[in-house]
Coordinates of C-alpha atoms and ligand atoms in Angstrom, one line a residue:
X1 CA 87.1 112.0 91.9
X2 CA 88.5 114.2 89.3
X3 CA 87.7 112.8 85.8
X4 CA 91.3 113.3 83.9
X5 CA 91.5 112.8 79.8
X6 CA 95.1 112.7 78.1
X7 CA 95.3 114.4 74.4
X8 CA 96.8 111.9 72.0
X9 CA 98.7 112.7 68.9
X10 CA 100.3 109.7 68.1
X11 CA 96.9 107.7 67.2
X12 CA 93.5 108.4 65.1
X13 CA 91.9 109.7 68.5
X14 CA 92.9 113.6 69.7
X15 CA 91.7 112.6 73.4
X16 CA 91.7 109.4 75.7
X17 CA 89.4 109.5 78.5
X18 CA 91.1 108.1 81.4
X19 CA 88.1 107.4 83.6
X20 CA 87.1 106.7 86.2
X21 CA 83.9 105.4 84.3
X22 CA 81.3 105.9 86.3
X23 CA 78.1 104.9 84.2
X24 CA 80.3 101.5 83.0
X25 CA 78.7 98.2 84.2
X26 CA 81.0 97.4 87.8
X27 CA 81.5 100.3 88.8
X28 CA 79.3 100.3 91.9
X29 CA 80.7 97.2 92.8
X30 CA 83.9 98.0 92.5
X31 CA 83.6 100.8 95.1
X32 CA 82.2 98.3 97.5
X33 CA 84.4 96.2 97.6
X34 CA 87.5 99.0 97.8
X35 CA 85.4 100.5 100.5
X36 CA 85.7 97.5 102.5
X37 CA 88.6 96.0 101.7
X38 CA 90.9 95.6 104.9
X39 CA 94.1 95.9 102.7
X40 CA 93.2 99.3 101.3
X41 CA 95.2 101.3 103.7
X42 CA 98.5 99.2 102.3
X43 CA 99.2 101.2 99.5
X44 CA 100.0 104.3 101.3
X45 CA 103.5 102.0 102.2
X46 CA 104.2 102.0 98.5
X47 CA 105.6 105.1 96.4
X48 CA 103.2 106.3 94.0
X49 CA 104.0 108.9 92.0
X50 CA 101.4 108.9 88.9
X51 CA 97.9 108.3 90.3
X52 CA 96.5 107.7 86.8
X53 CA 98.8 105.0 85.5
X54 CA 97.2 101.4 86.6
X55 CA 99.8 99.1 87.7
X56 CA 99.3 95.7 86.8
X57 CA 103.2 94.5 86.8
X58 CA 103.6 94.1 89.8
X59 CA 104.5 90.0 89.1
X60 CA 107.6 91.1 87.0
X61 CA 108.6 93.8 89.4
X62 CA 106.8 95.0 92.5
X63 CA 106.3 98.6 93.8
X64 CA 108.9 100.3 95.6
X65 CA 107.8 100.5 99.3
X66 CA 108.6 103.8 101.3
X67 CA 110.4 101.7 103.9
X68 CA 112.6 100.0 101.2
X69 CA 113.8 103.3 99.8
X70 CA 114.7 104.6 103.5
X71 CA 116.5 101.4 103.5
X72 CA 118.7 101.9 100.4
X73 CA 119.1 105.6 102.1
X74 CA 120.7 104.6 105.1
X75 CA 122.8 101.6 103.8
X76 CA 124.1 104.0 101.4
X77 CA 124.8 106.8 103.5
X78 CA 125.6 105.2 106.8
X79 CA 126.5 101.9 106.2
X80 CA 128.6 102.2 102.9
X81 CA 129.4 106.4 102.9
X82 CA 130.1 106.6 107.1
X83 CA 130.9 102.9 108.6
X84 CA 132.5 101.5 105.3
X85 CA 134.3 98.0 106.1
X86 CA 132.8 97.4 109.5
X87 CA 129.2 97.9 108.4
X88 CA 130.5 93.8 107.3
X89 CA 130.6 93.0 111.5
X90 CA 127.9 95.6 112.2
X91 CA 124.8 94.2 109.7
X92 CA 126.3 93.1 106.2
X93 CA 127.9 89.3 107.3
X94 CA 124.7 87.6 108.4
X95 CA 122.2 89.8 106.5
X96 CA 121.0 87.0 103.9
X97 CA 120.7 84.6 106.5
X98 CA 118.8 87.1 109.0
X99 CA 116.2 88.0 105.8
X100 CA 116.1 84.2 105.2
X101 CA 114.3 83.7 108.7
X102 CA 112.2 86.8 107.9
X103 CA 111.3 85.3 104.4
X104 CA 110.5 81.4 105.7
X105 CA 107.1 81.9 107.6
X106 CA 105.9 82.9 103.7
X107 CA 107.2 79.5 102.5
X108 CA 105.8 77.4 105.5
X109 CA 109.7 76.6 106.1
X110 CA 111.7 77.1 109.3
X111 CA 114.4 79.1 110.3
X112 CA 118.0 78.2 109.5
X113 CA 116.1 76.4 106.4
X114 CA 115.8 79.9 103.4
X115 CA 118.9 82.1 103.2
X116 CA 119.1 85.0 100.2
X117 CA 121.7 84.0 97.4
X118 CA 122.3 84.7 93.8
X119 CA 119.8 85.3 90.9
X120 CA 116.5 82.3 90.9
X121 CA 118.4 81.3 87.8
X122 CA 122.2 80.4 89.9
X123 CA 120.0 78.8 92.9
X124 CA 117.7 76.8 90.2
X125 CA 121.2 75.2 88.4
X126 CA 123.1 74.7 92.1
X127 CA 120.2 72.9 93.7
X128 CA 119.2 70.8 90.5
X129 CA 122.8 70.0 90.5
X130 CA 123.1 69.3 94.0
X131 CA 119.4 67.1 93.4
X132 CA 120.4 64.6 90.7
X133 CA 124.4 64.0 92.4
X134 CA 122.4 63.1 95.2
X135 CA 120.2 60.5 93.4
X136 CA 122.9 58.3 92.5
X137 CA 122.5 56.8 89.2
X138 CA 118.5 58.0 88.4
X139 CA 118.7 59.1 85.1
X140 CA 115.4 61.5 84.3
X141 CA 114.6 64.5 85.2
X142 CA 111.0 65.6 84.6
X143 CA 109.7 69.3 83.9
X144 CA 106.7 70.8 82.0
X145 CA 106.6 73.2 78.9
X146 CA 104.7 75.3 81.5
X147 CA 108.1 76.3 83.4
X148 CA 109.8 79.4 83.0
X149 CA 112.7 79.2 80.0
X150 CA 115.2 79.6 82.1
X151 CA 114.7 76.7 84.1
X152 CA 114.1 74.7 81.0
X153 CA 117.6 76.2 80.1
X154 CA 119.1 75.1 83.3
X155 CA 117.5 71.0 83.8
X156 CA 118.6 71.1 79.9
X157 CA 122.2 71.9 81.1
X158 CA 122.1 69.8 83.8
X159 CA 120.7 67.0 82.0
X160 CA 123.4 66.9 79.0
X161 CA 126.4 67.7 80.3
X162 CA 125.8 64.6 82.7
X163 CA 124.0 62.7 79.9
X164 CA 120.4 62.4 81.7
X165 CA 116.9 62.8 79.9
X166 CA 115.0 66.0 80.4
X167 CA 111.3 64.9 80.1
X168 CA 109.5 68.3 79.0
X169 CA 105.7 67.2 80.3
X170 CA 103.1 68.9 77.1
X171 CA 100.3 70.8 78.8
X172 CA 97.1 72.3 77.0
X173 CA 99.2 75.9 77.0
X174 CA 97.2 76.8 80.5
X175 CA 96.6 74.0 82.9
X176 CA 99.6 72.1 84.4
X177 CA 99.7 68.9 83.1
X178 CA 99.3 66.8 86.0
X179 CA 98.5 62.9 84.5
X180 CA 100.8 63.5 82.2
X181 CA 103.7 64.0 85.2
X182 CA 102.3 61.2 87.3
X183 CA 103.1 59.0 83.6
X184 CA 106.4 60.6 83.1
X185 CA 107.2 59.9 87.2
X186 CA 109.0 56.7 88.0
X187 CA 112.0 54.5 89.4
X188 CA 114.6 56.4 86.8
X189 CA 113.6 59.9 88.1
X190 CA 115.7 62.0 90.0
X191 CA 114.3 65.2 90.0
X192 CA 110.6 67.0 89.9
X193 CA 111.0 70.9 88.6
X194 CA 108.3 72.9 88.2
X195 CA 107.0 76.5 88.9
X196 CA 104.4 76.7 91.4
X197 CA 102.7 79.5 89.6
X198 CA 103.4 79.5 86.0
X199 CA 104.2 82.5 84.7
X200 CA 102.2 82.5 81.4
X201 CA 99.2 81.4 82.5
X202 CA 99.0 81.6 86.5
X203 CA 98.0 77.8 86.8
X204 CA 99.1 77.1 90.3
X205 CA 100.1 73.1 90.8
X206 CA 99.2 71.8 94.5
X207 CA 102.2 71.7 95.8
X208 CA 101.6 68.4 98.5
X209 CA 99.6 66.3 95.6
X210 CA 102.9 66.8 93.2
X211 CA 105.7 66.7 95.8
X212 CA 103.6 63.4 97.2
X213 CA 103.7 62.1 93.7
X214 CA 107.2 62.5 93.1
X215 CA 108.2 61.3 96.6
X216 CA 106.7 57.9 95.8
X217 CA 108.6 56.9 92.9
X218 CA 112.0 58.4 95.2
X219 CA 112.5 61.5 93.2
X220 CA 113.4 64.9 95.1
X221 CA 111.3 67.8 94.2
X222 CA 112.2 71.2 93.3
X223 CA 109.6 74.4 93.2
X224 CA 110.1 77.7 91.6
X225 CA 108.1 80.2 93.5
X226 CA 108.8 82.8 92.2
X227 CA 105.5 83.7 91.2
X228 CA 103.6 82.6 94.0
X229 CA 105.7 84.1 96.9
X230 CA 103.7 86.8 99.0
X231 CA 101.0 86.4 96.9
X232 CA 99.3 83.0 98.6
X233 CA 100.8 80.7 101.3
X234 CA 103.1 78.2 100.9
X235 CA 103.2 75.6 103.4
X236 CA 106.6 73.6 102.4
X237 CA 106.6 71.7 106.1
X238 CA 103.4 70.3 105.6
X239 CA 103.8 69.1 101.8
X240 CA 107.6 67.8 103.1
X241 CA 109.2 70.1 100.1
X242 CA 112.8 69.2 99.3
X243 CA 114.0 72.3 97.4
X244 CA 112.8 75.3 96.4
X245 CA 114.0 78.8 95.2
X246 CA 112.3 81.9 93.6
X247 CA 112.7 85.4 93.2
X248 CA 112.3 88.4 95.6
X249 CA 111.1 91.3 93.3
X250 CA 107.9 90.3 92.1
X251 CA 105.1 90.4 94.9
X252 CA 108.0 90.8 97.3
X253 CA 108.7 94.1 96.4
X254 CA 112.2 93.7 96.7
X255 CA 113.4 96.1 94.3
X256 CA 115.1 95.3 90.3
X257 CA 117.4 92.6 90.4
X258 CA 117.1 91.8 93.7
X259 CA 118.9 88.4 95.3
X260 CA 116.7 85.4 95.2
X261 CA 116.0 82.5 97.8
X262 CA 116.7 79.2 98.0
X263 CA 115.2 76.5 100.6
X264 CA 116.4 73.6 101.7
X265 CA 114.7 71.4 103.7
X266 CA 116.7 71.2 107.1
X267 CA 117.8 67.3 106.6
X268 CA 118.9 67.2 103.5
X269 CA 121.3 70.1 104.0
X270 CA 124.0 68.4 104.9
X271 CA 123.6 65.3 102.4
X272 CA 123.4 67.7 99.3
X273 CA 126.7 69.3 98.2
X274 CA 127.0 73.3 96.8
X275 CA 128.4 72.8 92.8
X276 CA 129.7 75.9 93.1
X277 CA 132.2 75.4 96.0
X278 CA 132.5 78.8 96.8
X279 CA 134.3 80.7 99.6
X280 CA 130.9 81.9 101.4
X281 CA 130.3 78.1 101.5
X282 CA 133.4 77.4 103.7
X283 CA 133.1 76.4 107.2
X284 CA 135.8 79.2 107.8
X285 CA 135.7 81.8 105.3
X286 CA 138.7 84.1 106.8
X287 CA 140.8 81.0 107.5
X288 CA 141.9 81.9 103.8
X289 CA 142.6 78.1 103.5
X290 CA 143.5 76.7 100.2
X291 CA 141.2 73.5 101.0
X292 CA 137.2 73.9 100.4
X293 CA 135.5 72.1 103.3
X294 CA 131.7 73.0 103.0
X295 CA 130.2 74.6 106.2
X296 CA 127.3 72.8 107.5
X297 CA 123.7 73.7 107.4
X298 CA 122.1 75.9 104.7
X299 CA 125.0 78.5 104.4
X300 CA 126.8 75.7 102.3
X301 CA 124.3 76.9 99.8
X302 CA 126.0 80.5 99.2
X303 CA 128.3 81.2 96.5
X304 CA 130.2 84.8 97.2
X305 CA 130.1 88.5 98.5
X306 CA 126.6 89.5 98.5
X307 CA 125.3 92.5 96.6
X308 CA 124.7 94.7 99.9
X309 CA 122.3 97.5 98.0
X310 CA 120.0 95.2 96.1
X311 CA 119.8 92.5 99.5
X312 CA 119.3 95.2 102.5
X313 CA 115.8 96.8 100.6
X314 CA 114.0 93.1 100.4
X315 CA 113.6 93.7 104.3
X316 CA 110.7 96.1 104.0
X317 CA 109.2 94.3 101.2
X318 CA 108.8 91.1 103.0
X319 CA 107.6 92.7 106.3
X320 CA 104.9 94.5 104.6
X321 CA 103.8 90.8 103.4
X322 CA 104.2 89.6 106.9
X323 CA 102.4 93.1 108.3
X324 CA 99.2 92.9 106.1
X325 CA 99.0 88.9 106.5
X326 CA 99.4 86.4 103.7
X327 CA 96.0 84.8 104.3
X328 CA 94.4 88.2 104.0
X329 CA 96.6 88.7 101.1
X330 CA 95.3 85.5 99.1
X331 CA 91.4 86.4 99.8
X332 CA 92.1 89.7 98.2
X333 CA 94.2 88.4 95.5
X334 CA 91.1 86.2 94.5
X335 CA 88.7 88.7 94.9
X336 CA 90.4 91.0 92.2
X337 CA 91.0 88.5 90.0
X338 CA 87.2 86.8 90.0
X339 CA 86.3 90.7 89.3
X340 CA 89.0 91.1 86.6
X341 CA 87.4 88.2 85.1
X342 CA 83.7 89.1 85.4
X343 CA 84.6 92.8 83.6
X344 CA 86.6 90.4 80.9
X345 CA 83.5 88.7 80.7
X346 CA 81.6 91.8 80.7
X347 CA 83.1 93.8 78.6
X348 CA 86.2 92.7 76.3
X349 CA 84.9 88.7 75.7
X350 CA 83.2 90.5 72.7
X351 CA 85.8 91.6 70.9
X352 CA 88.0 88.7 70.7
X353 CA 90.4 88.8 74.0
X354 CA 90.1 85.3 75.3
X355 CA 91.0 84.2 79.0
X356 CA 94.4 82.5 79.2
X357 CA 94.2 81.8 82.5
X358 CA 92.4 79.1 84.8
X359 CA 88.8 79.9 85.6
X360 CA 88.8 78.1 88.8
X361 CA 90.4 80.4 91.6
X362 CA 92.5 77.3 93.3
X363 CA 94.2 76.3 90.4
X364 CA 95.6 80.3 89.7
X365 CA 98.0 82.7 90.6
X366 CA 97.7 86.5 91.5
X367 CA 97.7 87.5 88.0
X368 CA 95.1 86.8 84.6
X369 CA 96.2 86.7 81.2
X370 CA 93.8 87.7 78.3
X371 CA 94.9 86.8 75.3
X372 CA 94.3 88.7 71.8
X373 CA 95.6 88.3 67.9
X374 CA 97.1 91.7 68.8
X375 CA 97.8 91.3 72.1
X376 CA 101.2 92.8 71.4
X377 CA 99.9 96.6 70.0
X378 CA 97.0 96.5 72.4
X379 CA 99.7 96.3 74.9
X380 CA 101.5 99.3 73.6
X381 CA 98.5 101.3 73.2
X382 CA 97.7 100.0 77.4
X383 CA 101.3 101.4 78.2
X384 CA 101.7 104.8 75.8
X385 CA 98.3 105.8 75.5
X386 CA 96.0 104.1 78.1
X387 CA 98.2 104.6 80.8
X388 CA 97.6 100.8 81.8
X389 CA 101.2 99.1 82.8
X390 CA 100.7 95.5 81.9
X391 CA 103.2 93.0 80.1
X392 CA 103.2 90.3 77.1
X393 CA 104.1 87.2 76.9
X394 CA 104.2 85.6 73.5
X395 CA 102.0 84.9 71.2
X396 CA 99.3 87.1 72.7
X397 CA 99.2 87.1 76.3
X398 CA 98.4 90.4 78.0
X399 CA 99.6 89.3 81.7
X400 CA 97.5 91.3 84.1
X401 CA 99.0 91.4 87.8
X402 CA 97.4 91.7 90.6
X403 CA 98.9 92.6 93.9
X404 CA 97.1 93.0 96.6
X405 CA 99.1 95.4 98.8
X406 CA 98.5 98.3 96.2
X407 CA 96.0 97.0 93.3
X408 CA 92.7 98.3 93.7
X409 CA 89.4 97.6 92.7
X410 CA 88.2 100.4 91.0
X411 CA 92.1 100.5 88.7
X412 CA 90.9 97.0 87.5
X413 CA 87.5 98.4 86.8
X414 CA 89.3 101.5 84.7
X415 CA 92.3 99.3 83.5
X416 CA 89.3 97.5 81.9
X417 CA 87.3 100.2 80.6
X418 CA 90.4 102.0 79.0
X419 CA 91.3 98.4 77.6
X420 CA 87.9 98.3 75.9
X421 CA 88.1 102.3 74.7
X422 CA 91.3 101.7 72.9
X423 CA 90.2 98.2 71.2
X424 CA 87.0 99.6 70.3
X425 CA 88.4 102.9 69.1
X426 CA 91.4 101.1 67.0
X427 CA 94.5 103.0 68.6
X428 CA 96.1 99.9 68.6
X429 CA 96.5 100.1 65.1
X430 CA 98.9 102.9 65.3
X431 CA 101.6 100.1 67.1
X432 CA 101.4 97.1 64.8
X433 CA 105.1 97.6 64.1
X434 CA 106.3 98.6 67.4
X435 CA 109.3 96.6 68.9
X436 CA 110.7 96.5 72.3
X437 CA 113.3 94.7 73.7
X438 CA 111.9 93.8 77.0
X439 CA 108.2 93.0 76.9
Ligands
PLP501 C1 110.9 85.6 87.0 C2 111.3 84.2 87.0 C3 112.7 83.8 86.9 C4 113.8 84.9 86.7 O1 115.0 84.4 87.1 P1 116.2 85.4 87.2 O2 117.4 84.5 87.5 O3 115.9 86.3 88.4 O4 116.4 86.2 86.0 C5 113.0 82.5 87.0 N1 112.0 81.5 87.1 C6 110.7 81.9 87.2 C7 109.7 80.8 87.4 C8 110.3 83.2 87.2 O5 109.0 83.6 87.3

């Protein structure tokens, strides 16, 4: 491998050595395990156009796969630029439901039970609304300070404009707070939201303990899984899940801004009502009648016209899920994050970055946060002179995603060393001030 070192000029060093570090503790290993992983072969679906710069975003937004880009090319070009209106009757109508069906095997759900629809924000507020009308008089509903903001934002909505409690569960800032639920849990709740993964710290709940727990006081239950699709299985038939939505370009691979899902389990579909009663809801959409009458099943769950460029591409990121196997995909998953956290161990423990994350492998996601007092310029240093792509979450988590389809061994094991090179050689000094609007 050819040994490549970047010249610097915005920090105290003239040169950054970007590895591969070959004499570093883990290296050897690292090879091994690359050398027989049976996902290695996966990242040549992916575009990659920098070799040196590490990936580890790929929970915020995933890799654009080859297949989805010959995707946007030909719904572009063909669909759109040749067959214009028809391409509606030819493969636009039916498209979110079709990728639904594609999408359920990773959610342990069955067809005619996920359909693509909106942002995870617009599906979280239309099935919590659609949740608490059906509880009929319950008056809590119970979250933890784990969950994402926006679906804080949302219960909070929900809860005041119809005058319920939100119950905001306190955790210890990593491990979902699970006795502390079970307490909040009773006879006045109508609704359980929480993420599956949480996005801070990876903790990942158990989804058929917590959806059993919620079931026996008669509360529905509501997952976020946004952070945990195609990145472990999800087995919503077994647990008896009631709702669930999440996004589709994190380990999906579905491309920026891509439309979310949203599940429903198949008997409550018809008992739950769409707040938004929208004209893709109607049981005839082109009967252009002035009276809404909800179609049945899960299409009563769709607002309006679907946006055709960012839907069509989540095809190829979900079959290259389905291709490599999602139980394949959650060993390797663990694997690179037990290494991540033995080089953390190894190497950075020592100068202050702290794990974030759960140790134990069942209770976490696909992605490990370390967390630093300056967290924020060691992750500008990472991005503008390491080369390392991770992201921060406030106060001072570096998040560190793994996916498995493209993350290597040996990047984590070089991510790591550059991580240590910069610290140690005080180049994150130069970014104290920096500011960025996304982080
Ligand atoms: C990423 C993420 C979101 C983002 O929602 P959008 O509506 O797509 O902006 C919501 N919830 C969780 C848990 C997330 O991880």
């Amino acid at each position: 491998m050819v040994r490549r070192v970047v010249h610097v000029t915005m920090t105290s060093m003239s040169v950054f050595d970007l590895g591969p570090f070959a004499d570093a503790e883990g290296y050897a290993e690292a090879i091994e395990l690359d050398r027989v992983d049976p996902l290695a072969g996966c990242r040549a679906d992916f575009v990659v156009t920098d070799p040196d710069m590490i990936y580890l975003d790929g929970n915020s937004l995933g890799r654009l796969p080859r297949g989805g880009a010959e995707i946007i090319d030909g719904v572009t070009h063909r669909e759109w630029g040749e067959r214009l209106i028809r391409s509606w009757n030819e493969s636009w109508w039916e498209l979110q439901l079709e990728l639904g069906d594609l999408l359920a095997p990773l959610l342990g759900a069955m067809g005619g039970e996920v359909i693509i629809s909106d942002s995870t924000s617009v599906n979280l507020y239309k099935l919590a609304e659609a949740a608490v009308d059906a509880s009929k008089g319950r008056t809590k509903i119970v979250t933890d300070d784990l969950n994402f903001p926006t679906d804080v934002y949302i219960l909070e909505g929900v809860a005041k404009r119809r005058g319920l409690e939100l119950e905001i569960v306190h955790s210890d800032g990593i491990h979902g707070p699970v006795e502390g639920l079970a307490r909040a849990l009773n006879g006045d709740t109508a609704l359980l939201s929480l993420s599956h993964t949480t996005f801070k710290s990876g903790y990942t709940y158990n989804v058929s303990s917590m959806t059993k727990m919620a079931h026996e006081v008669g509360a529905l239950v509501l997952w976020d899984c946004s952070h945990s699709v195609g990145a472990m299985p999800i087995d919503f038939e077994t647990a008896n899940v009631d709702l669930a939505v999440g996004c589709t370009y994190k380990y999906l691979n579905g491309g920026p801004g891509s439309p979310a899902f949203l599940y429903v389990r198949s008997e409550l579909q018809d008992q739950l009502e769409n707040p938004i009663t929208a004209w893709w809801g109607h049981a005839e959409p082109f009967s252009f009648s002035l009276e809404f009458r909800p179609v049945e099943g899960i299409r009563r769950f769709h607002t309006g016209t679907m946006p055709i460029l960012s839907l069509a591409p989540i095809e190829a990121g979900v079959r290259g899920i389905l291709d490599a196997g999602i139980d394949e995909i959650r060993q390797k998953s663990v694997a690179l994050s037990e290494y991540l956290i033995g080089q953390w161990e190894t190497h950075l423990a020592r100068h202050g970055f702290d794990l974030a994350s759960p140790r134990d492998p069942e209770a976490r996601g696909s992605h490990v946060s370390i967390s630093h007092p300056d967290g924020w310029p060691m992750t500008r240093a990472m991005i503008e002179v390491g080369r390392v792509l991770p992201d921060f979450r406030r106060p001072d988590n570096i998040r560190l995603g793994l996916s498995p389809l493209y993350t290597s061994f040996l990047e984590v094991h070089t991510a790591v060393q550059r991580i240590k090179r910069l610290f140690e050689t005080g180049a994150h000094t130069a970014f104290m001030n920096v500011t960025a609007t996304v982080t």
